[in-house]
Each structure stands twice: as structure tokens, then as C-alpha cells.
CSV table of C-alpha atoms in Angstrom, one decimal:
chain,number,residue,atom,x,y,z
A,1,UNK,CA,90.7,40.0,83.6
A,2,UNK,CA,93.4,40.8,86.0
A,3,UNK,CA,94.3,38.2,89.3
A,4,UNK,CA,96.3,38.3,92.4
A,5,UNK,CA,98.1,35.3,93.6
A,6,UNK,CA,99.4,33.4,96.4
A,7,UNK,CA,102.5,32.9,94.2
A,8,UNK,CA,103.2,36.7,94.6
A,9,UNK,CA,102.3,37.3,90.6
A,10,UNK,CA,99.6,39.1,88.6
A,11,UNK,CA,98.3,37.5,85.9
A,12,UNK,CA,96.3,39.5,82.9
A,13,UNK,CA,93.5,36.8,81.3
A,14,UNK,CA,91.8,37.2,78.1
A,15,UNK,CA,88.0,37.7,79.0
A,16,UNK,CA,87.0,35.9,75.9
A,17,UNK,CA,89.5,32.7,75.8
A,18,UNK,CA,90.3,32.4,79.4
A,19,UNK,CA,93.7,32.2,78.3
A,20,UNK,CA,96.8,33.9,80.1
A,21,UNK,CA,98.0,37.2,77.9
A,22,UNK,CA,101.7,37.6,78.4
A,23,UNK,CA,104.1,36.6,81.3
A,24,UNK,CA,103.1,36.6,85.3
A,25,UNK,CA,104.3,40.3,86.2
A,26,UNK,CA,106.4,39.7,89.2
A,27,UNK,CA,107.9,42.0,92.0
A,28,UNK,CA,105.9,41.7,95.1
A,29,UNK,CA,108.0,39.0,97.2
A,30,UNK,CA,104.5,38.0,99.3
A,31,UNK,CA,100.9,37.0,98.3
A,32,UNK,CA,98.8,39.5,96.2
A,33,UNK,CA,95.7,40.1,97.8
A,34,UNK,CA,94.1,42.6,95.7
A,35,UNK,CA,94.3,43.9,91.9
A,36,UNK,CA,92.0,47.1,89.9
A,37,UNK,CA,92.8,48.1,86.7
A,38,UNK,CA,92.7,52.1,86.2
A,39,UNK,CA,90.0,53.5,85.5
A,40,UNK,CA,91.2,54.4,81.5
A,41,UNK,CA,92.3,50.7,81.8
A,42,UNK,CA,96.2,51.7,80.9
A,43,UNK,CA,97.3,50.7,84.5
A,44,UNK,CA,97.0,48.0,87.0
A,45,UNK,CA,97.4,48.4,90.7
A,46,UNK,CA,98.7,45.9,93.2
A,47,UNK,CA,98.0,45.3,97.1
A,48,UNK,CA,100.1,42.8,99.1
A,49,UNK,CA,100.9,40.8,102.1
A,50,UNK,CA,104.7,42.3,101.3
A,51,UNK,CA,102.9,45.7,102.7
A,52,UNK,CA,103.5,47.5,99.9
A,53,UNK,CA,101.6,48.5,96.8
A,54,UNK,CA,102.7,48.8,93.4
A,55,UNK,CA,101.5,50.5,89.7
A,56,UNK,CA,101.8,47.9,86.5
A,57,UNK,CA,101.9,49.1,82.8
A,58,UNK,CA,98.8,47.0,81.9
A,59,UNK,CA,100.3,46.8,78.1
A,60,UNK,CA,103.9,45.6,78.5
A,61,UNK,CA,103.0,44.3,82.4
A,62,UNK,CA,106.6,46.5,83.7
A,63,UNK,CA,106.0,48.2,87.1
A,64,UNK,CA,105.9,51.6,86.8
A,65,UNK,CA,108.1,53.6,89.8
A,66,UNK,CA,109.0,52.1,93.2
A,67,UNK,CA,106.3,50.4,95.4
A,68,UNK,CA,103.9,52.8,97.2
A,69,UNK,CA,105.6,52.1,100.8
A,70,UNK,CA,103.6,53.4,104.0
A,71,UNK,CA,101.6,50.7,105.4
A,72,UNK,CA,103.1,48.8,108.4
A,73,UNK,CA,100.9,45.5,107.5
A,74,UNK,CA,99.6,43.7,105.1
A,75,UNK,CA,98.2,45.6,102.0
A,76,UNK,CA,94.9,44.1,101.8
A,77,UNK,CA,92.7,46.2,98.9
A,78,UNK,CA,92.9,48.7,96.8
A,79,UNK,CA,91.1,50.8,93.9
A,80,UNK,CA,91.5,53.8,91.7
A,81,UNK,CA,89.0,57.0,92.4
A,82,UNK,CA,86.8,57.2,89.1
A,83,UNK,CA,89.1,60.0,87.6
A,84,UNK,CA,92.0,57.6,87.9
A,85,UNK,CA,93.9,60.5,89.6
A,86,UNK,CA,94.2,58.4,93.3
A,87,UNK,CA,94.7,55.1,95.0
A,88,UNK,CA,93.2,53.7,98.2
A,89,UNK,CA,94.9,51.1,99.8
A,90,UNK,CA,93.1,49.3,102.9
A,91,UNK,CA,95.6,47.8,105.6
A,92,UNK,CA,96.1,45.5,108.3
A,93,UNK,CA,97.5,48.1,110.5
A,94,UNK,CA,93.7,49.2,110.2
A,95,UNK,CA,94.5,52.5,108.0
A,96,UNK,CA,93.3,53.9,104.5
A,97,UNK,CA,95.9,55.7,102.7
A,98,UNK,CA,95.3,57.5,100.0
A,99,UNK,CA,98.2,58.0,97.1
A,100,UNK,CA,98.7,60.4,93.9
A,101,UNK,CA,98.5,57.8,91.2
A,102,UNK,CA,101.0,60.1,88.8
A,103,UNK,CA,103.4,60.2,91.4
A,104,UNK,CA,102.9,57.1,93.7
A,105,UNK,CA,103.4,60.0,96.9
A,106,UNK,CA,101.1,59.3,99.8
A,107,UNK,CA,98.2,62.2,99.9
A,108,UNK,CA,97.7,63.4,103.1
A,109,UNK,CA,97.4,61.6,106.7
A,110,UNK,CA,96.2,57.9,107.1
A,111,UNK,CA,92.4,57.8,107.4
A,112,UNK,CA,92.1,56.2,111.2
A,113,UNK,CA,89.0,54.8,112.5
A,114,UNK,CA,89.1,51.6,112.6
A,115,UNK,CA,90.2,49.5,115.0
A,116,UNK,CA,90.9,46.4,113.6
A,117,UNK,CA,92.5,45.2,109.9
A,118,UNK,CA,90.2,47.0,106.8
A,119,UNK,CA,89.8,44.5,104.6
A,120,UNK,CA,88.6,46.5,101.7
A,121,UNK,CA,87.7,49.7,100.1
A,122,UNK,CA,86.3,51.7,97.2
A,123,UNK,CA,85.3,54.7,96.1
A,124,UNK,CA,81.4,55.9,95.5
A,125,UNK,CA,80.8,56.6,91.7
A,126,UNK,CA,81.3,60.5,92.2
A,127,UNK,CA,84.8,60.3,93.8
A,128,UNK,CA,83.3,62.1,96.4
A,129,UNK,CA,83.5,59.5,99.0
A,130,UNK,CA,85.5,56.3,100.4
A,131,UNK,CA,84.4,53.3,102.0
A,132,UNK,CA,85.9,50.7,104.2
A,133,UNK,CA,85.1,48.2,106.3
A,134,UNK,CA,87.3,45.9,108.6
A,135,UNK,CA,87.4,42.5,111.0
A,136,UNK,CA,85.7,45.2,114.0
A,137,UNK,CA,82.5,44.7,112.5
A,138,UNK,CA,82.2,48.1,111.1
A,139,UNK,CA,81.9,50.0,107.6
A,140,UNK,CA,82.9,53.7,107.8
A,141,UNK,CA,82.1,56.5,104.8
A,142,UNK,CA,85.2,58.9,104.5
A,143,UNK,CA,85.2,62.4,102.7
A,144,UNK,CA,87.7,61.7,100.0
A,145,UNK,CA,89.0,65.5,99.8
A,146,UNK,CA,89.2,65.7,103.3
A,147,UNK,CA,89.9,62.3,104.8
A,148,UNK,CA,87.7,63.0,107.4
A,149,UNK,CA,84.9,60.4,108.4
A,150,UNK,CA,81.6,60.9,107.1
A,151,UNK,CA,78.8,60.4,109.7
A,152,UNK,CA,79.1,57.4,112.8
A,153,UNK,CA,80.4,54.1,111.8
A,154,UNK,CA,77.8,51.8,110.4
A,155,UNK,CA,77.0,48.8,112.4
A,156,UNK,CA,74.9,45.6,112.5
A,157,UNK,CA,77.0,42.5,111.4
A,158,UNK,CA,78.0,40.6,114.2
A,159,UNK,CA,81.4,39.2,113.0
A,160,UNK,CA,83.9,40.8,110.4
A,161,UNK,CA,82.8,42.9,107.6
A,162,UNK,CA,85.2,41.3,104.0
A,163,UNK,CA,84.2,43.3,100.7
A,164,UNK,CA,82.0,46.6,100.4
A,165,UNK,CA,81.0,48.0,97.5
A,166,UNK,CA,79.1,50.9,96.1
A,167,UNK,CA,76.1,51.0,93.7
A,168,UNK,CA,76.3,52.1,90.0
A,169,UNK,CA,74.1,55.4,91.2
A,170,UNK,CA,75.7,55.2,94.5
A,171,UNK,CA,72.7,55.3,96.7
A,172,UNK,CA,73.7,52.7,98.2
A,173,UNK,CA,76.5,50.1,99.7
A,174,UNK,CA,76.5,46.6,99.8
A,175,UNK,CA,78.4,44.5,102.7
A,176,UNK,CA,79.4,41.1,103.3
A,177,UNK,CA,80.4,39.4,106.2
A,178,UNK,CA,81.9,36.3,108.3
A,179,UNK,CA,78.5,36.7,109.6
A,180,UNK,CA,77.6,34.8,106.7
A,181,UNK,CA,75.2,38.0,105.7
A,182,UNK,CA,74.9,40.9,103.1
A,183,UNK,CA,73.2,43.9,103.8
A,184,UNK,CA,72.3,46.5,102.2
A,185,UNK,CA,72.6,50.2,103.0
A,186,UNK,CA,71.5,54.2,102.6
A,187,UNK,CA,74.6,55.7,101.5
């Protein structure tokens, strides 16, 4: 188990024990907001209020490169595409990026959209797409090859959207909100 802290660490748990494994890997010099381990579980990825975002050896818990630089707010969540070959961080300054996890180099344009901070993202179980949703009340569906949005912005909570997520089979997305609601929806 992997956590982001207030105290500007990571911390790697022992699912079993709830124990700490090794040392708090330290860099970021603000909060963490968001951790995902790589999909072949070798790396760990780091979002954070310092703006940046930053790729951890998840065996001897050393950074690996320079922080992903780009974002000109707060790092707020990130994940790996299922083939571990990129990164999508959502921001503050209410952009997606989308980075070469070899090489840490930003891919492309910033996905704009929203107009407000996106508060987190994913990717659907194919790779094929990206999700995000964001304090304007709105989850978008991206083409991850192209960056380009996928359909109109999907709407119906009535205060800001927090966490989205896709479905194992990825028919469909899940949303939750200061609205104090999930829903549900047709991918």
C-alpha cells in the first residue's frame, strides 16, 4: 500500500502487517495529494501541492529523474495508462497533461476543457480513453491518442465532482461529488 502525506512524504505499507516498509521517500517540499503504483508495480508516481510530479523506484524508494514540471498549480491526481507507458496528472490550473513515463517529457498539448481545478483522473481499462472531472461540476472523456475530448461534458451533480473512476470492463464510470452523491454512468 502506497500513501501521500500532508508531511510532503510517501510512505510504502505492508498490506498484510500494516506496518511501514522502509524510510518516508522524501522530495516534494509541499503536501502529496495523490500516489499510483505502475502498472508492473516497479514504480510509484507522485502528485503534489509543490506542482510538480515525480517517478519513485518502488524497491529502493530513490526518485527516478527530475520532477515532471509543467503544471502552474497544484498537482492534484495522477495514474499510469494500463501499459505503464504514460502518466496523467490532473491540475489546479484545470489541465490534464499527459507525460512519457520512460522519459518523464510532457506528451503533447495540455488537455483544456475544464474550467475550474480537475480533481482527478484515470484511464479506461483499454488505454483508449481518459477521464477527469473538476470543482465546475463536470466529468469529461478524452481520446488518450489524440487528447481531444470525447463527446459533450457530462453533467448532473450540482456541486464539485472529487474522484472518477472506470469499471473493471469499462462500461461504465463512477463519480462522486460535494453534492454528497455518486452516479453512475454509460461510458
Amino acid at each position: 500500500i502506497i500513501s501521500g502525506s500532508h508531511d510532503k512524504t510517501i510512505r510504502i505499507w505492508d498490506a498484510e502487517t500494516g506496518k511501514a516498509v522502509g524510510v518516508p521517500l522524501e522530495g516534494h517540499t509541499s503536501c502529496v495529494w495523490s500516489v499510483a503504483y505502475s502498472p508492473d508495480g516497479k514504480q510509484i508516481i507522485s502528485g503534489s501541492f509543490d506542482k510538480t510530479i515525480r517517478i519513485w523506484d518502488a524497491e529502493t524508494g530513490k526518485a527516478v529523474g527530475v520532477p515532471l514540471e509543467g503544471h502552474t498549480d497544484w498537482a492534484w491526481s495522477v495514474a499510469y495508462s494500463p501499459d505503464g507507458k504514460h502518466i496523467i496528472s490532473g491540475s489546479a490550473d484545470a489541465t490534464i497533461r499527459i507525460w512519457d513515463a520512460e522519459t518523464g517529457k510532457a506528451v503533447g498539448e495540455p488537455l483544456e476543457g475544464h474550467t475550474e481545478s480537475v480533481h482527478s483522473v484515470a484511464y479506461s481499462p483499454d488505454g483508449k480513453h481518459i477521464i477527469s472531472c473538476s470543482d465546475d461540476t463536470t466529468i469529461r472523456i478524452w481520446d488518450a491518442g489524440t487528447g481531444k475530448a470525447v463527446g459533450v461534458p457530462l453533467e448532473g451533480h450540482a456541486e464539485a465532482v472529487r474522484s472518477v473512476a472506470y469499471s473493471p470492463d469499462g462500461k461504465h464510470i463512477i463519480s462522486s461529488s460535494y453534492d454528497k452523491t455518486m452516479r453512475i454512468w454509460d461510458a
